[in-house]
Short mmCIF file of C-alpha atoms in Angstrom, two decimals:
data_model
loop_
_atom_site.label_atom_id
_atom_site.label_comp_id
_atom_site.label_asym_id
_atom_site.label_seq_id
_atom_site.Cartn_x
_atom_site.Cartn_y
_atom_site.Cartn_z
CA MET A 1284 0.05 0.27 -0.18
CA SER A 1285 1.30 3.29 -0.90
CA THR A 1286 1.49 6.54 2.04
CA PRO A 1287 0.43 9.92 1.91
CA SER A 1288 3.04 11.24 1.78
CA GLU A 1289 4.01 9.54 -1.99
CA GLU A 1290 3.20 11.48 -5.25
CA PRO A 1291 0.09 10.46 -6.92
CA LYS A 1292 1.50 8.08 -9.80
CA ILE A 1293 -2.13 5.83 -10.20
CA GLY A 1294 -2.47 2.78 -12.10
CA LEU A 1295 -5.55 0.93 -13.38
CA ALA A 1296 -5.32 -2.21 -13.65
CA LEU A 1297 -8.17 -4.03 -16.16
CA GLY A 1298 -9.28 -7.50 -15.34
CA SER A 1299 -10.54 -10.20 -17.31
CA GLY A 1300 -13.94 -11.37 -17.94
CA SER A 1301 -14.75 -10.90 -21.87
CA ALA A 1302 -17.50 -9.60 -22.75
CA ARG A 1303 -17.93 -8.50 -18.90
CA GLY A 1304 -14.86 -6.06 -20.20
CA TRP A 1305 -16.43 -3.95 -22.53
CA ALA A 1306 -17.19 -2.48 -18.67
CA HIS A 1307 -13.95 -1.17 -18.66
CA VAL A 1308 -15.00 1.62 -21.37
CA GLY A 1309 -17.49 3.07 -18.69
CA VAL A 1310 -14.80 3.34 -15.96
CA ILE A 1311 -12.44 4.85 -17.49
CA LYS A 1312 -15.52 7.61 -19.15
CA ALA A 1313 -16.44 7.78 -15.40
CA LEU A 1314 -12.86 8.45 -14.56
CA ARG A 1315 -11.71 11.02 -16.46
CA GLU A 1316 -15.58 12.82 -15.54
CA LEU A 1317 -13.91 13.14 -12.24
CA GLY A 1318 -10.13 14.34 -13.58
CA VAL A 1319 -8.64 10.80 -12.71
CA THR A 1320 -6.00 10.57 -15.86
CA PRO A 1321 -4.17 6.73 -14.97
CA HIS A 1322 0.09 7.32 -14.80
CA ILE A 1323 0.00 4.01 -15.75
CA VAL A 1324 -1.68 0.67 -17.70
CA ALA A 1325 -2.16 -3.00 -16.65
CA GLY A 1326 -4.80 -4.99 -18.10
CA SER A 1327 -4.76 -9.15 -18.53
CA SER A 1328 -7.52 -10.67 -21.30
CA VAL A 1329 -10.04 -7.78 -22.02
CA GLY A 1330 -8.70 -5.99 -19.59
CA ALA A 1331 -5.64 -5.36 -22.51
CA ILE A 1332 -7.82 -5.22 -25.05
CA VAL A 1333 -9.01 -1.86 -23.47
CA GLY A 1334 -6.15 -1.10 -21.34
CA ALA A 1335 -3.88 -0.64 -25.53
CA ILE A 1336 -7.46 1.27 -26.81
CA TYR A 1337 -7.50 3.86 -23.97
CA CYS A 1338 -3.75 3.91 -24.48
CA LEU A 1339 -3.51 4.44 -28.50
CA ASP A 1340 -6.05 7.80 -27.53
CA ALA A 1341 -8.92 5.85 -29.84
CA LEU A 1342 -11.16 5.02 -26.43
CA GLU A 1343 -14.32 7.30 -28.21
CA GLY A 1344 -14.41 5.89 -31.70
CA PHE A 1345 -13.46 2.21 -29.94
CA GLU A 1346 -16.64 2.92 -27.82
CA ARG A 1347 -18.72 3.89 -30.57
CA TRP A 1348 -17.47 0.88 -32.64
CA LEU A 1349 -18.79 -1.37 -29.50
CA LEU A 1350 -22.33 0.54 -29.54
CA LYS A 1351 -22.92 -0.39 -33.28
CA LEU A 1352 -22.08 -4.37 -32.54
CA THR A 1353 -24.52 -7.26 -33.42
CA ARG A 1354 -24.66 -10.77 -32.63
CA ARG A 1355 -24.14 -11.05 -36.96
CA ASP A 1356 -21.12 -8.98 -36.69
CA VAL A 1357 -19.65 -11.24 -33.37
CA ILE A 1358 -20.20 -14.23 -35.50
CA ALA A 1359 -18.76 -12.67 -38.80
CA TYR A 1360 -14.99 -12.30 -35.83
CA MET A 1361 -14.83 -15.68 -35.40
CA ASP A 1362 -13.29 -17.20 -37.33
CA MET A 1363 -13.78 -20.99 -36.85
CA ARG A 1364 -11.43 -23.82 -36.60
CA PHE A 1365 -11.36 -26.54 -34.13
CA SER A 1366 -8.23 -28.30 -34.31
CA ALA A 1367 -6.43 -24.75 -33.78
CA GLY A 1368 -6.57 -25.81 -30.18
CA GLY A 1369 -9.48 -24.09 -29.80
CA LEU A 1370 -12.92 -22.12 -31.48
CA VAL A 1371 -11.93 -19.41 -32.42
CA HIS A 1372 -8.58 -18.69 -34.35
CA GLY A 1373 -8.15 -14.93 -33.94
CA ARG A 1374 -6.83 -13.85 -37.15
CA ARG A 1375 -9.83 -11.98 -38.14
CA LEU A 1376 -9.27 -9.52 -35.04
CA LEU A 1377 -5.66 -9.66 -35.37
CA LYS A 1378 -6.86 -8.12 -39.27
CA THR A 1379 -9.35 -6.01 -37.82
CA PHE A 1380 -6.89 -4.42 -35.59
CA HIS A 1381 -3.79 -3.65 -37.94
CA GLU A 1382 -5.98 -2.49 -40.21
CA ASN A 1383 -7.57 0.30 -37.79
CA PHE A 1384 -4.95 0.54 -35.93
CA GLY A 1385 -1.25 -0.18 -38.00
CA ASP A 1386 0.70 -2.27 -35.73
CA PRO A 1387 1.87 -0.13 -32.92
CA GLN A 1388 4.39 -1.11 -30.51
CA PHE A 1389 4.76 -0.84 -26.56
CA SER A 1390 6.81 2.41 -27.23
CA ASP A 1391 4.78 4.34 -29.23
CA LEU A 1392 2.34 4.74 -26.37
CA ARG A 1393 2.29 7.56 -24.73
CA LEU A 1394 1.97 6.03 -21.11
CA PRO A 1395 3.36 2.91 -19.89
CA PHE A 1396 0.88 -0.61 -20.38
CA ALA A 1397 1.67 -3.72 -20.17
CA VAL A 1398 -0.87 -7.38 -20.42
CA VAL A 1399 -1.17 -10.16 -18.78
CA ALA A 1400 -0.31 -14.08 -20.39
CA THR A 1401 0.23 -17.48 -18.94
CA ASP A 1402 2.42 -19.61 -20.74
CA ILE A 1403 0.16 -23.41 -21.40
CA GLU A 1404 3.03 -25.18 -21.10
CA THR A 1405 4.70 -24.38 -17.79
CA GLY A 1406 1.86 -22.25 -15.97
CA GLN A 1407 4.43 -18.79 -14.99
CA GLU A 1408 2.48 -15.93 -15.52
CA VAL A 1409 3.97 -13.87 -18.32
CA TRP A 1410 4.37 -9.74 -18.75
CA LEU A 1411 4.60 -8.36 -22.45
CA GLN A 1412 5.42 -4.38 -22.50
CA GLU A 1413 7.51 -4.57 -25.61
CA GLY A 1414 6.93 -5.36 -29.43
CA SER A 1415 3.67 -5.80 -31.10
CA ILE A 1416 0.69 -4.17 -28.92
CA ALA A 1417 -1.16 -6.54 -31.09
CA GLU A 1418 0.16 -9.49 -30.68
CA ALA A 1419 0.33 -8.65 -26.17
CA VAL A 1420 -3.04 -8.30 -26.66
CA ARG A 1421 -3.74 -11.47 -28.44
CA ALA A 1422 -2.02 -13.24 -25.96
CA SER A 1423 -3.25 -12.43 -23.43
CA ILE A 1424 -7.34 -13.02 -23.77
CA SER A 1425 -6.88 -16.30 -25.89
CA LEU A 1426 -9.62 -18.17 -23.54
CA PRO A 1427 -9.07 -21.43 -22.53
CA GLY A 1428 -11.51 -23.89 -25.74
CA VAL A 1429 -12.54 -20.26 -26.84
CA PHE A 1430 -9.27 -19.35 -28.70
CA ALA A 1431 -6.57 -20.67 -30.03
CA PRO A 1432 -3.33 -20.61 -28.15
CA THR A 1433 -0.59 -17.87 -29.47
CA ARG A 1434 3.31 -18.45 -29.92
CA TYR A 1435 4.80 -15.67 -28.96
CA ASP A 1436 7.98 -15.14 -28.38
CA GLY A 1437 9.06 -18.62 -28.35
CA ARG A 1438 6.06 -20.17 -26.10
CA TRP A 1439 2.82 -20.37 -26.07
CA LEU A 1440 0.77 -18.06 -24.27
CA VAL A 1441 -3.10 -18.47 -23.20
CA ASP A 1442 -4.94 -16.17 -21.47
CA GLY A 1443 -3.53 -14.22 -19.03
CA GLY A 1444 -6.82 -14.22 -16.36
CA LEU A 1445 -5.10 -17.80 -15.42
CA VAL A 1446 -3.05 -16.73 -13.31
CA ASN A 1447 -4.20 -13.12 -12.37
CA PRO A 1448 -7.39 -12.01 -13.19
CA VAL A 1449 -6.93 -7.96 -12.21
CA PRO A 1450 -2.82 -7.19 -12.74
CA VAL A 1451 -2.64 -5.00 -9.50
CA SER A 1452 1.00 -6.99 -9.25
CA LEU A 1453 2.10 -6.49 -12.93
CA ALA A 1454 1.04 -2.30 -11.68
CA ARG A 1455 2.62 -2.28 -8.71
CA ALA A 1456 5.64 -3.22 -10.57
CA MET A 1457 5.47 -0.21 -13.32
CA GLY A 1458 5.83 1.73 -10.81
CA ALA A 1459 2.09 2.56 -9.51
CA ASN A 1460 1.46 4.19 -5.65
CA ARG A 1461 -2.25 4.22 -5.93
CA ILE A 1462 -3.80 1.93 -7.83
CA ILE A 1463 -7.61 1.18 -8.98
CA ALA A 1464 -8.57 -2.50 -9.45
CA VAL A 1465 -11.29 -3.23 -11.12
CA SER A 1466 -13.16 -6.49 -10.95
CA LEU A 1467 -15.30 -7.95 -13.03
CA ASN A 1468 -15.53 -11.22 -11.54
CA GLU A 1469 -18.91 -9.93 -8.58
CA GLY A 1470 -21.41 -12.10 -8.41
CA LEU A 1471 -20.09 -14.41 -10.90
CA VAL A 1472 -19.34 -17.94 -8.92
CA GLY A 1473 -22.83 -20.21 -9.52
CA ARG A 1474 -23.96 -17.49 -12.28
CA PRO A 1475 -24.72 -20.80 -14.58
CA PHE A 1476 -26.76 -22.27 -12.48
CA ARG A 1477 -29.30 -19.32 -11.48
CA ARG A 1478 -32.27 -18.97 -13.54
CA ALA A 1479 -32.95 -16.50 -15.46
CA GLY A 1480 -35.86 -14.26 -13.26
CA GLY A 1481 -35.16 -10.50 -13.56
CA LEU A 1482 -32.61 -11.28 -16.35
CA ARG A 1483 -32.66 -9.87 -19.76
CA GLU A 1484 -35.73 -11.85 -21.74
CA ALA A 1485 -33.98 -15.02 -24.05
CA SER A 1486 -33.31 -14.21 -27.40
CA THR A 1487 -35.33 -15.32 -29.58
CA ASP A 1488 -32.21 -17.43 -31.51
CA PRO A 1489 -30.76 -18.50 -28.45
CA ASN A 1490 -28.96 -21.26 -29.99
CA TRP A 1491 -27.03 -19.26 -32.52
CA LEU A 1492 -23.68 -20.89 -31.78
CA GLU A 1493 -24.21 -24.13 -31.55
CA ARG A 1494 -25.33 -23.56 -35.80
CA LEU A 1495 -22.65 -21.49 -36.25
CA THR A 1496 -20.00 -24.53 -34.67
CA ALA A 1497 -22.36 -26.90 -36.94
CA ASN A 1498 -21.20 -30.66 -35.09
CA VAL A 1499 -19.40 -28.98 -32.13
CA ARG A 1500 -22.25 -29.64 -29.11
CA ILE A 1501 -21.73 -25.88 -27.11
CA ASN A 1502 -24.71 -25.05 -24.76
CA ALA A 1503 -25.69 -21.95 -25.36
CA SER A 1504 -27.11 -20.83 -21.84
CA TRP A 1505 -23.08 -21.08 -21.19
CA LEU A 1506 -22.75 -17.80 -23.25
CA ASN A 1507 -25.71 -16.48 -22.65
CA PRO A 1508 -26.43 -16.59 -19.35
CA ALA A 1509 -30.75 -15.80 -19.19
CA VAL A 1510 -31.38 -18.89 -21.76
CA ARG A 1511 -31.98 -21.59 -18.85
CA GLN A 1512 -30.67 -24.77 -20.89
CA GLU A 1513 -33.06 -27.62 -21.60
CA PRO A 1514 -32.64 -31.32 -19.52
CA THR A 1515 -31.13 -33.57 -22.19
CA ASP A 1516 -31.34 -37.21 -19.95
CA SER A 1517 -34.27 -37.87 -17.45
CA ASP A 1518 -32.17 -36.21 -14.67
CA SER A 1519 -33.24 -32.35 -15.08
CA ASP A 1520 -31.29 -31.61 -12.44
CA THR A 1521 -27.69 -32.58 -13.51
CA PRO A 1522 -25.89 -29.24 -14.43
CA GLY A 1523 -25.18 -29.49 -18.52
CA LEU A 1524 -20.63 -30.05 -19.53
CA MET A 1525 -20.74 -26.51 -20.59
CA GLN A 1526 -22.89 -25.11 -17.09
CA VAL A 1527 -20.32 -27.25 -15.05
CA LEU A 1528 -17.23 -25.73 -17.18
CA ALA A 1529 -18.51 -22.25 -16.89
CA SER A 1530 -18.65 -22.21 -13.08
CA SER A 1531 -15.39 -23.94 -12.48
CA LEU A 1532 -13.83 -20.49 -14.48
CA ASN A 1533 -15.72 -18.22 -12.76
CA ILE A 1534 -14.99 -19.83 -9.46
CA MET A 1535 -11.26 -20.09 -10.16
CA GLN A 1536 -10.71 -16.47 -11.52
CA ASP A 1537 -12.85 -15.24 -8.58
CA ARG A 1538 -10.65 -17.30 -5.69
CA ILE A 1539 -6.98 -16.57 -7.73
CA THR A 1540 -8.27 -12.99 -7.38
CA ARG A 1541 -8.83 -12.54 -3.90
CA SER A 1542 -6.34 -14.19 -3.19
CA ARG A 1543 -3.92 -12.21 -5.31
CA MET A 1544 -4.97 -9.04 -3.91
CA ALA A 1545 -5.23 -10.11 -0.52
CA GLY A 1546 -1.72 -10.59 -0.43
CA ASP A 1547 -1.36 -7.34 -2.96
CA PRO A 1548 -4.41 -4.99 -2.14
CA PRO A 1549 -5.46 -2.54 -4.48
CA ASP A 1550 -6.22 0.65 -2.91
CA LEU A 1551 -9.28 1.10 -4.59
CA VAL A 1552 -11.46 -2.44 -5.91
CA VAL A 1553 -13.85 -1.41 -8.47
CA ALA A 1554 -16.73 -4.19 -8.87
CA PRO A 1555 -19.05 -3.33 -12.16
CA ARG A 1556 -22.15 -5.54 -11.54
CA VAL A 1557 -21.93 -7.79 -15.07
CA GLU A 1558 -22.17 -11.07 -14.23
CA GLN A 1559 -25.95 -11.39 -15.81
CA ILE A 1560 -23.71 -11.06 -19.13
CA GLY A 1561 -22.16 -14.32 -20.51
CA LEU A 1562 -19.13 -15.26 -21.71
CA LEU A 1563 -19.05 -14.02 -25.83
CA GLU A 1564 -22.38 -11.99 -25.51
CA PHE A 1565 -20.01 -9.01 -26.53
CA ASP A 1566 -22.97 -7.76 -28.35
CA ARG A 1567 -24.41 -6.17 -24.59
CA ALA A 1568 -21.87 -3.01 -25.00
CA ALA A 1569 -24.48 -0.67 -23.89
CA GLU A 1570 -25.44 -2.39 -20.38
CA ALA A 1571 -22.04 -2.90 -19.36
CA ILE A 1572 -20.84 0.87 -20.45
CA ALA A 1573 -23.17 2.27 -18.87
CA GLU A 1574 -22.98 -0.20 -15.58
CA GLY A 1575 -18.82 0.76 -15.60
CA GLU A 1576 -19.77 4.28 -15.24
CA ALA A 1577 -21.66 3.50 -12.81
CA SER A 1578 -19.78 1.61 -10.56
CA ILE A 1579 -17.22 4.29 -10.53
CA HIS A 1580 -19.97 7.23 -9.29
CA ARG A 1581 -20.81 4.38 -6.31
CA VAL A 1582 -17.07 4.74 -5.41
CA ALA A 1583 -16.60 8.52 -5.81
CA GLN A 1584 -15.74 9.46 -2.52
CA ALA A 1585 -12.62 6.49 -1.95
CA ILE A 1586 -10.98 7.65 -5.73
CA GLU A 1587 -11.12 11.55 -4.23
CA GLU A 1588 -9.39 10.50 -1.31
CA LEU A 1589 -6.45 8.57 -3.10
CA TYR A 1590 -5.13 11.97 -3.73
#
């Protein structure tokens, strides 16, 4: 923890959470409104995406693009390749990034930025802060089973959320002495097993991913919590495969986040309430961004006290 005599050097640690991560956009917007400008940004998984866009001074245009994103658009970005170690190869995402930003390097950024990834062979936490931003971000978002691993500097890298879901330690190592951590894990544990009551109405096309993946059986309720899984056998109480996998992932990230932040606590934790947004529901940016802004407003007084 920092001491009152230190000159404030704000670090923003943006956590993992797939589609819930669009809340980071709202968080950064609301911080701006309060006059808070981070000196250092660290991101894990989707936090790496938003952090990179922010450090490239492109957040406003990115938000406009997000708000226009439809489910059809999300499908179009998924270059399915079932033999590549994940359902989605990720080349289309890289191509889109390069078309909009070229190939910026970490050294081109206006402020220090770094991302977390995981070495799938050793389990080692890897901090990326040199070279191509696009390649580093692509490695950090490689959610096992969904995105194929990325070969980076001789290593096979996967999602940073496996080892450091909210990279407080990275922000601190980069020199931050006032750290605002944004965790997207609030209310997640047990979410795939809850009923849909009170949530968004079920999609009129809940099985879109099943049809997209053709011969690969994927339970759409894993991706969209508002859609209740139909029982596939006589035991209606038995959880489905993807329910178990999604819940296991949620438990893992929640427990790792709590453990990491207990050992290296940030000065402030911001926790947007976005648990209702499914893993790949990237088309729900408007509500995620709005909740990101609201989460900052809830802790505005605590933010002022950081100075």
